[in-house]
PDB file of C-alpha atoms in Angstrom:
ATOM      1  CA  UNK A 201       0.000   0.000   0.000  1.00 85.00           C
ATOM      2  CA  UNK A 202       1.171   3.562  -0.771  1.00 92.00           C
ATOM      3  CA  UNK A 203       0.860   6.462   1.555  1.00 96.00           C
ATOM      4  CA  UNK A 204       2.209  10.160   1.087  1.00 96.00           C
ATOM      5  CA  UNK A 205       4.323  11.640   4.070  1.00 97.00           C
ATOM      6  CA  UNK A 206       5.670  15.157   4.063  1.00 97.00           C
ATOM      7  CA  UNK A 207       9.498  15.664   2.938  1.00 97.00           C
ATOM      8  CA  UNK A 208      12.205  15.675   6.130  1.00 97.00           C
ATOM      9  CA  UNK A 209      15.828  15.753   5.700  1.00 96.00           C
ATOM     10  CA  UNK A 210      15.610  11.705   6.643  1.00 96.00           C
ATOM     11  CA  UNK A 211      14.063  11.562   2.672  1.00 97.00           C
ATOM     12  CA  UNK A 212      17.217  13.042   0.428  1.00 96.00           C
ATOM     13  CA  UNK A 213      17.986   9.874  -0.802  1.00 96.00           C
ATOM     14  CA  UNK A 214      14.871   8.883  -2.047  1.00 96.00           C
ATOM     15  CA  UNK A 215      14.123  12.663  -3.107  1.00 96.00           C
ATOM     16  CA  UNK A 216      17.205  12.735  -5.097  1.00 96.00           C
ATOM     17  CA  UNK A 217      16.650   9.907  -6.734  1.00 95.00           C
ATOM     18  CA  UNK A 218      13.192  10.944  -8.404  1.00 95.00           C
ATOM     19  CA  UNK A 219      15.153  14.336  -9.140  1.00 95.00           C
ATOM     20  CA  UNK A 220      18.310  12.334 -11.113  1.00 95.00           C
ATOM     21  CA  UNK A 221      15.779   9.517 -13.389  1.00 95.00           C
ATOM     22  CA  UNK A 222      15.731  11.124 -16.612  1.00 93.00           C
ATOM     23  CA  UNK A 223      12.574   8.968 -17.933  1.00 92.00           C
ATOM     24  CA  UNK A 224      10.781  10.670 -14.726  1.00 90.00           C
ATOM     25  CA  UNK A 225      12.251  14.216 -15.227  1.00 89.00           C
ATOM     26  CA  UNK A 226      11.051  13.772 -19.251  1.00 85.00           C
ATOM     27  CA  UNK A 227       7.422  13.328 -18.154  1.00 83.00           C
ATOM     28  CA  UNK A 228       7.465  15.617 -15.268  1.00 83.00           C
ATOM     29  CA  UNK A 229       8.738  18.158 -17.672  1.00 80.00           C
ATOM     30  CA  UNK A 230      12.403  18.911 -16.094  1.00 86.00           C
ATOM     31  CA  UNK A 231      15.807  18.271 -16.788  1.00 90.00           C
ATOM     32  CA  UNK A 232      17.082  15.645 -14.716  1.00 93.00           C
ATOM     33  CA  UNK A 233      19.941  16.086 -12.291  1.00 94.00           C
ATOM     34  CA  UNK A 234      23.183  13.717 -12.316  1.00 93.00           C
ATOM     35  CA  UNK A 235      25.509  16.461 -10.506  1.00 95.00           C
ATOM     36  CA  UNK A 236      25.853  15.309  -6.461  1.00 95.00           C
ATOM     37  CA  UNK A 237      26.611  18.961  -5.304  1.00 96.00           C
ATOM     38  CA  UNK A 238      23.374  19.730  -7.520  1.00 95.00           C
ATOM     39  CA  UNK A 239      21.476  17.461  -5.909  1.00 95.00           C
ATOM     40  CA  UNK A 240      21.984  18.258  -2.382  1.00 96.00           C
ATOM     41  CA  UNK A 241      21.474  21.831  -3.194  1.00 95.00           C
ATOM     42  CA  UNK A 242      18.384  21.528  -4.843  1.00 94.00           C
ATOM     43  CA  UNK A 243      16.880  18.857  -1.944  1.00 96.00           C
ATOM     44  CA  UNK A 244      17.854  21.544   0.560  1.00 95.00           C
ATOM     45  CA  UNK A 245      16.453  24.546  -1.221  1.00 94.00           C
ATOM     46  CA  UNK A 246      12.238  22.378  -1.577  1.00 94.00           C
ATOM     47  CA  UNK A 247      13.588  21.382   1.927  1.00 93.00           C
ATOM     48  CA  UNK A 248      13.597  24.955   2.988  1.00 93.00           C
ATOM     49  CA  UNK A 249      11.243  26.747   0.283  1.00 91.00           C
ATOM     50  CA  UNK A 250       8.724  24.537  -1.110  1.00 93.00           C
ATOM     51  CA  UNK A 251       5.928  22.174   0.510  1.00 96.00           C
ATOM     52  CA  UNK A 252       6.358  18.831  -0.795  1.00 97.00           C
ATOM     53  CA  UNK A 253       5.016  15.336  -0.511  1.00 98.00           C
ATOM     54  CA  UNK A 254       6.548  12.163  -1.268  1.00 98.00           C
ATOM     55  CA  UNK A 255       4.371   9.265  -2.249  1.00 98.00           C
ATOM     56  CA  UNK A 256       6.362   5.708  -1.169  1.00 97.00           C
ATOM     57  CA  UNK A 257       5.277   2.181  -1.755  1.00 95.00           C
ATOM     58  CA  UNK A 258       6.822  -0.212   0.642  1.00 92.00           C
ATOM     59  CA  UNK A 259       9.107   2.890   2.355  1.00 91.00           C
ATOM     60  CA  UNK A 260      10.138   3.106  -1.273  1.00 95.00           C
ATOM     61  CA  UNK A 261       9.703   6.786  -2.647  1.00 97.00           C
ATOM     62  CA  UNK A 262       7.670   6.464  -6.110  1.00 97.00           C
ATOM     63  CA  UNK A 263       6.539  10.067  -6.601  1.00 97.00           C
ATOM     64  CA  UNK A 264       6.467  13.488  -4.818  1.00 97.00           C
ATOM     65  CA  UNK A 265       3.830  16.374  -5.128  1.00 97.00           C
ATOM     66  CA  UNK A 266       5.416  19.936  -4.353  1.00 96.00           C
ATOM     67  CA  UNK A 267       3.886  23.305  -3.768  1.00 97.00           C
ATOM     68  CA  UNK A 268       6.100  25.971  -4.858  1.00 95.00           C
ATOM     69  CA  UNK A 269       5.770  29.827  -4.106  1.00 91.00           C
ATOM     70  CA  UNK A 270       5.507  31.220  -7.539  1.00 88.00           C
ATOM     71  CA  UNK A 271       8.185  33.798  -8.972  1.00 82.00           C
ATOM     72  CA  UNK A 272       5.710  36.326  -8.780  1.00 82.00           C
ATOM     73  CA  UNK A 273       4.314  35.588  -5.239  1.00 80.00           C
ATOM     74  CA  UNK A 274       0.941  35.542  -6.546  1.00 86.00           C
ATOM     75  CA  UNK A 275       0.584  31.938  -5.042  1.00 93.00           C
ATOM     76  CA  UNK A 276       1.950  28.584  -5.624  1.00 96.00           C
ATOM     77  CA  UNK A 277       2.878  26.268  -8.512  1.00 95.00           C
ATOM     78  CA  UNK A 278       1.959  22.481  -8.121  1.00 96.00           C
ATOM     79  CA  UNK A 279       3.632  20.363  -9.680  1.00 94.00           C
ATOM     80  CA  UNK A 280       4.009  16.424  -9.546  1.00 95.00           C
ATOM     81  CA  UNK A 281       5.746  13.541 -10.878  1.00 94.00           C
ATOM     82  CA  UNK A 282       5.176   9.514 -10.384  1.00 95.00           C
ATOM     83  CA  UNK A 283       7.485   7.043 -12.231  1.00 95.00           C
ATOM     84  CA  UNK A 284       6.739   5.221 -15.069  1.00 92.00           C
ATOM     85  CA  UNK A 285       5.822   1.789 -13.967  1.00 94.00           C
ATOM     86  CA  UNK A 286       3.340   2.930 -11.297  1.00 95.00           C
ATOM     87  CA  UNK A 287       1.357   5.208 -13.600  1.00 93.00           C
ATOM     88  CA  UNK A 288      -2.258   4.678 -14.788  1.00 92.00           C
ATOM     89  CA  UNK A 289      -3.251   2.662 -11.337  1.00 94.00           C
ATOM     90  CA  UNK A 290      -4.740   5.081  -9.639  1.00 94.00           C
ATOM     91  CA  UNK A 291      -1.721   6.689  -7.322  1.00 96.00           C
ATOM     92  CA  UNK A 292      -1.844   9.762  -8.303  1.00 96.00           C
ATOM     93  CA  UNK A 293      -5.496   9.922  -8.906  1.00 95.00           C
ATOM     94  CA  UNK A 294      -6.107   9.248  -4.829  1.00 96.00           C
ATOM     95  CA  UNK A 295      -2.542  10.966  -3.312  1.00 97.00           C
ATOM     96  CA  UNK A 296      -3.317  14.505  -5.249  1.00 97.00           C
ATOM     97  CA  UNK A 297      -6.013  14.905  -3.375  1.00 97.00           C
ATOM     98  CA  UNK A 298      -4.532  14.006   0.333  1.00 97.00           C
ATOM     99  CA  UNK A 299      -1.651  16.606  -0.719  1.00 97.00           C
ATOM    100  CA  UNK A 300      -4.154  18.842  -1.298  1.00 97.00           C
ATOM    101  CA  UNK A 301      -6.095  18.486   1.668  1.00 96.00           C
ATOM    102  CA  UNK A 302      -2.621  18.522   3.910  1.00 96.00           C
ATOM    103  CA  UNK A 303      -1.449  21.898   2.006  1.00 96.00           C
ATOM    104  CA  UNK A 304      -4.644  23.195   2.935  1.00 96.00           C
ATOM    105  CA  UNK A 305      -3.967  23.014   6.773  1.00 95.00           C
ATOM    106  CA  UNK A 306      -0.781  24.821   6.259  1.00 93.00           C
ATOM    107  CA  UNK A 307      -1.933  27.604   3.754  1.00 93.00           C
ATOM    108  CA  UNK A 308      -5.705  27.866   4.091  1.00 91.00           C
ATOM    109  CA  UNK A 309      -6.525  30.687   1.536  1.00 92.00           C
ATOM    110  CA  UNK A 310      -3.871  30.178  -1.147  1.00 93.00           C
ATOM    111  CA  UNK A 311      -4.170  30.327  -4.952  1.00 96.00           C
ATOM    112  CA  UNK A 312      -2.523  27.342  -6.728  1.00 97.00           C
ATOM    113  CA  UNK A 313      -1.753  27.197 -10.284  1.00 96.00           C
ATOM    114  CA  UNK A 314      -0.650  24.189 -12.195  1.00 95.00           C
ATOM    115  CA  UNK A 315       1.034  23.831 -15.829  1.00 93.00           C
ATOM    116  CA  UNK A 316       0.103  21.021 -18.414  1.00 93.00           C
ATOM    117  CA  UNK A 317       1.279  20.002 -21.749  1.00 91.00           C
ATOM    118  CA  UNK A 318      -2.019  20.028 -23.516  1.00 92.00           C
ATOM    119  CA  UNK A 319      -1.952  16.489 -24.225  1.00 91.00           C
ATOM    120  CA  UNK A 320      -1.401  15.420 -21.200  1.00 91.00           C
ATOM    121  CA  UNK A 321      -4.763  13.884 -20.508  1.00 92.00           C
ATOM    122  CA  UNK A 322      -4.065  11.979 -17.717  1.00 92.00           C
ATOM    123  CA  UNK A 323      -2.560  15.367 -15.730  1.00 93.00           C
ATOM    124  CA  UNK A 324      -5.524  17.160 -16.778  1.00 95.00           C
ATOM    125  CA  UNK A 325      -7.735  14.577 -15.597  1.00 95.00           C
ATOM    126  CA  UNK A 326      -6.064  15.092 -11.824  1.00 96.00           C
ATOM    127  CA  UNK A 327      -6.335  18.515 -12.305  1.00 97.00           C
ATOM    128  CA  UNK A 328     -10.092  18.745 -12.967  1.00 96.00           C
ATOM    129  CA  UNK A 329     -11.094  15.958 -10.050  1.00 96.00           C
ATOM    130  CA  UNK A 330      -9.531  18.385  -8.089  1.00 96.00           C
ATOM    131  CA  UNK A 331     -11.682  21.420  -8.870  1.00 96.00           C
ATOM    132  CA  UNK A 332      -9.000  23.251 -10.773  1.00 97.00           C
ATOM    133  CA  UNK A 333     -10.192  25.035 -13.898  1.00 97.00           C
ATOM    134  CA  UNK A 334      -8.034  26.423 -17.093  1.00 96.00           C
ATOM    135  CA  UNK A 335      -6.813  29.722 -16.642  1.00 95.00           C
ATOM    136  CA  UNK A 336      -4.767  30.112 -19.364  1.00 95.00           C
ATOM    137  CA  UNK A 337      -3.164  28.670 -22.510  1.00 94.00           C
ATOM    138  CA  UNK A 338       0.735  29.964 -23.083  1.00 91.00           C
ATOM    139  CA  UNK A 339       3.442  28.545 -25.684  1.00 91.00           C
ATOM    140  CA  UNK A 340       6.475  27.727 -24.283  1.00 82.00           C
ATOM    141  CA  UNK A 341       9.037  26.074 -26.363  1.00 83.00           C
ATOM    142  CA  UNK A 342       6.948  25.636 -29.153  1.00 87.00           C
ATOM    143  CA  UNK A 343       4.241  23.905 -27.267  1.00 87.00           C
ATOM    144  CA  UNK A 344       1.220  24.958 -25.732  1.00 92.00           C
ATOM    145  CA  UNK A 345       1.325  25.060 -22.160  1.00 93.00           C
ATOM    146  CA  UNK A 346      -2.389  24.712 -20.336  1.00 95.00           C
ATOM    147  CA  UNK A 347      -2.091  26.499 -16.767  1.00 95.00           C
ATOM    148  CA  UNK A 348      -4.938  25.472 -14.993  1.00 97.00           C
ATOM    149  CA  UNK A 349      -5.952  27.603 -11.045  1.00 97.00           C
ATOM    150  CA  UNK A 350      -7.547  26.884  -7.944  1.00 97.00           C
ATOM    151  CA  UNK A 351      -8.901  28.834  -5.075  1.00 96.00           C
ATOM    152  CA  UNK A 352      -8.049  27.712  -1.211  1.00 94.00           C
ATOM    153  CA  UNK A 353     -10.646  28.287   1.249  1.00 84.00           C
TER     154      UNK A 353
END
């Protein structure tokens, strides 16, 4: 059985390994990390900065859901990654939610935006259970980019 737990310095091994698989960083829409001194900075800066879940299986981290103050402090990006072999089963379908729920109790009234490759079916899919709505369409890279928002209360 999964379960989601908050990140605590006790999880940068696990952490960094989701942050250096490139198949994961591909489909999460980063570039994955293979540099140990960028590693341990980047673990300690969502340590510090962001609010993020890990999703484990068997103690084993699988997938992490983080809530990141956006650049422009107008409320936080979601984003969230799951590898390969433990999509389409229902994981993320069921942990988004929890994350949600457990942000919620720590920032009660925030505005959370979330970005989406328009194809991305499946993310949308999350996205909508969860009561988010598109905001906005943008093209970054040559691609269009759906950011969808939600309102804490």
């Amino acid at each position: 059985m999964w379960t989601i737990k908050k990140l605590a310095m006790t999880d940068a091994e696990g952490y960094k390994n989701l942050l250096k698989d490139h198949e994961l960083a591909n489909a999460a829409g980063f570039v994955a990390i293979d540099n140990a001194i960028m590693l341990d900075m980047l673990f300690v800066s969502t340590l510090k900065n962001d609010i993020t879940y890990l999703i484990l299986l068997n103690q084993q981290t699988i997938g992490s859901i983080s809530f990141s103050l956006s650049l422009d402090f107008t409320g936080y990006e979601v984003g969230y990654m799951l590898k390969q072999q433990y999509r389409h089963q229902g994981i993320m379908r069921q942990a988004f939610p929890r994350a949600l729920e457990a942000f919620k109790e720590l920032r009660p009234m925030a505005t959370l935006f979330a970005k989406v490759h328009e194809k991305n079916s499946y993310s949308k899919r999350i996205l909508s259970n969860s009561s988010f709505m598109l905001y906005k369409q943008q093209i970054i890279n040559q691609q269009v980019i759906e950011i969808y928002q939600k309102e804490l209360q």
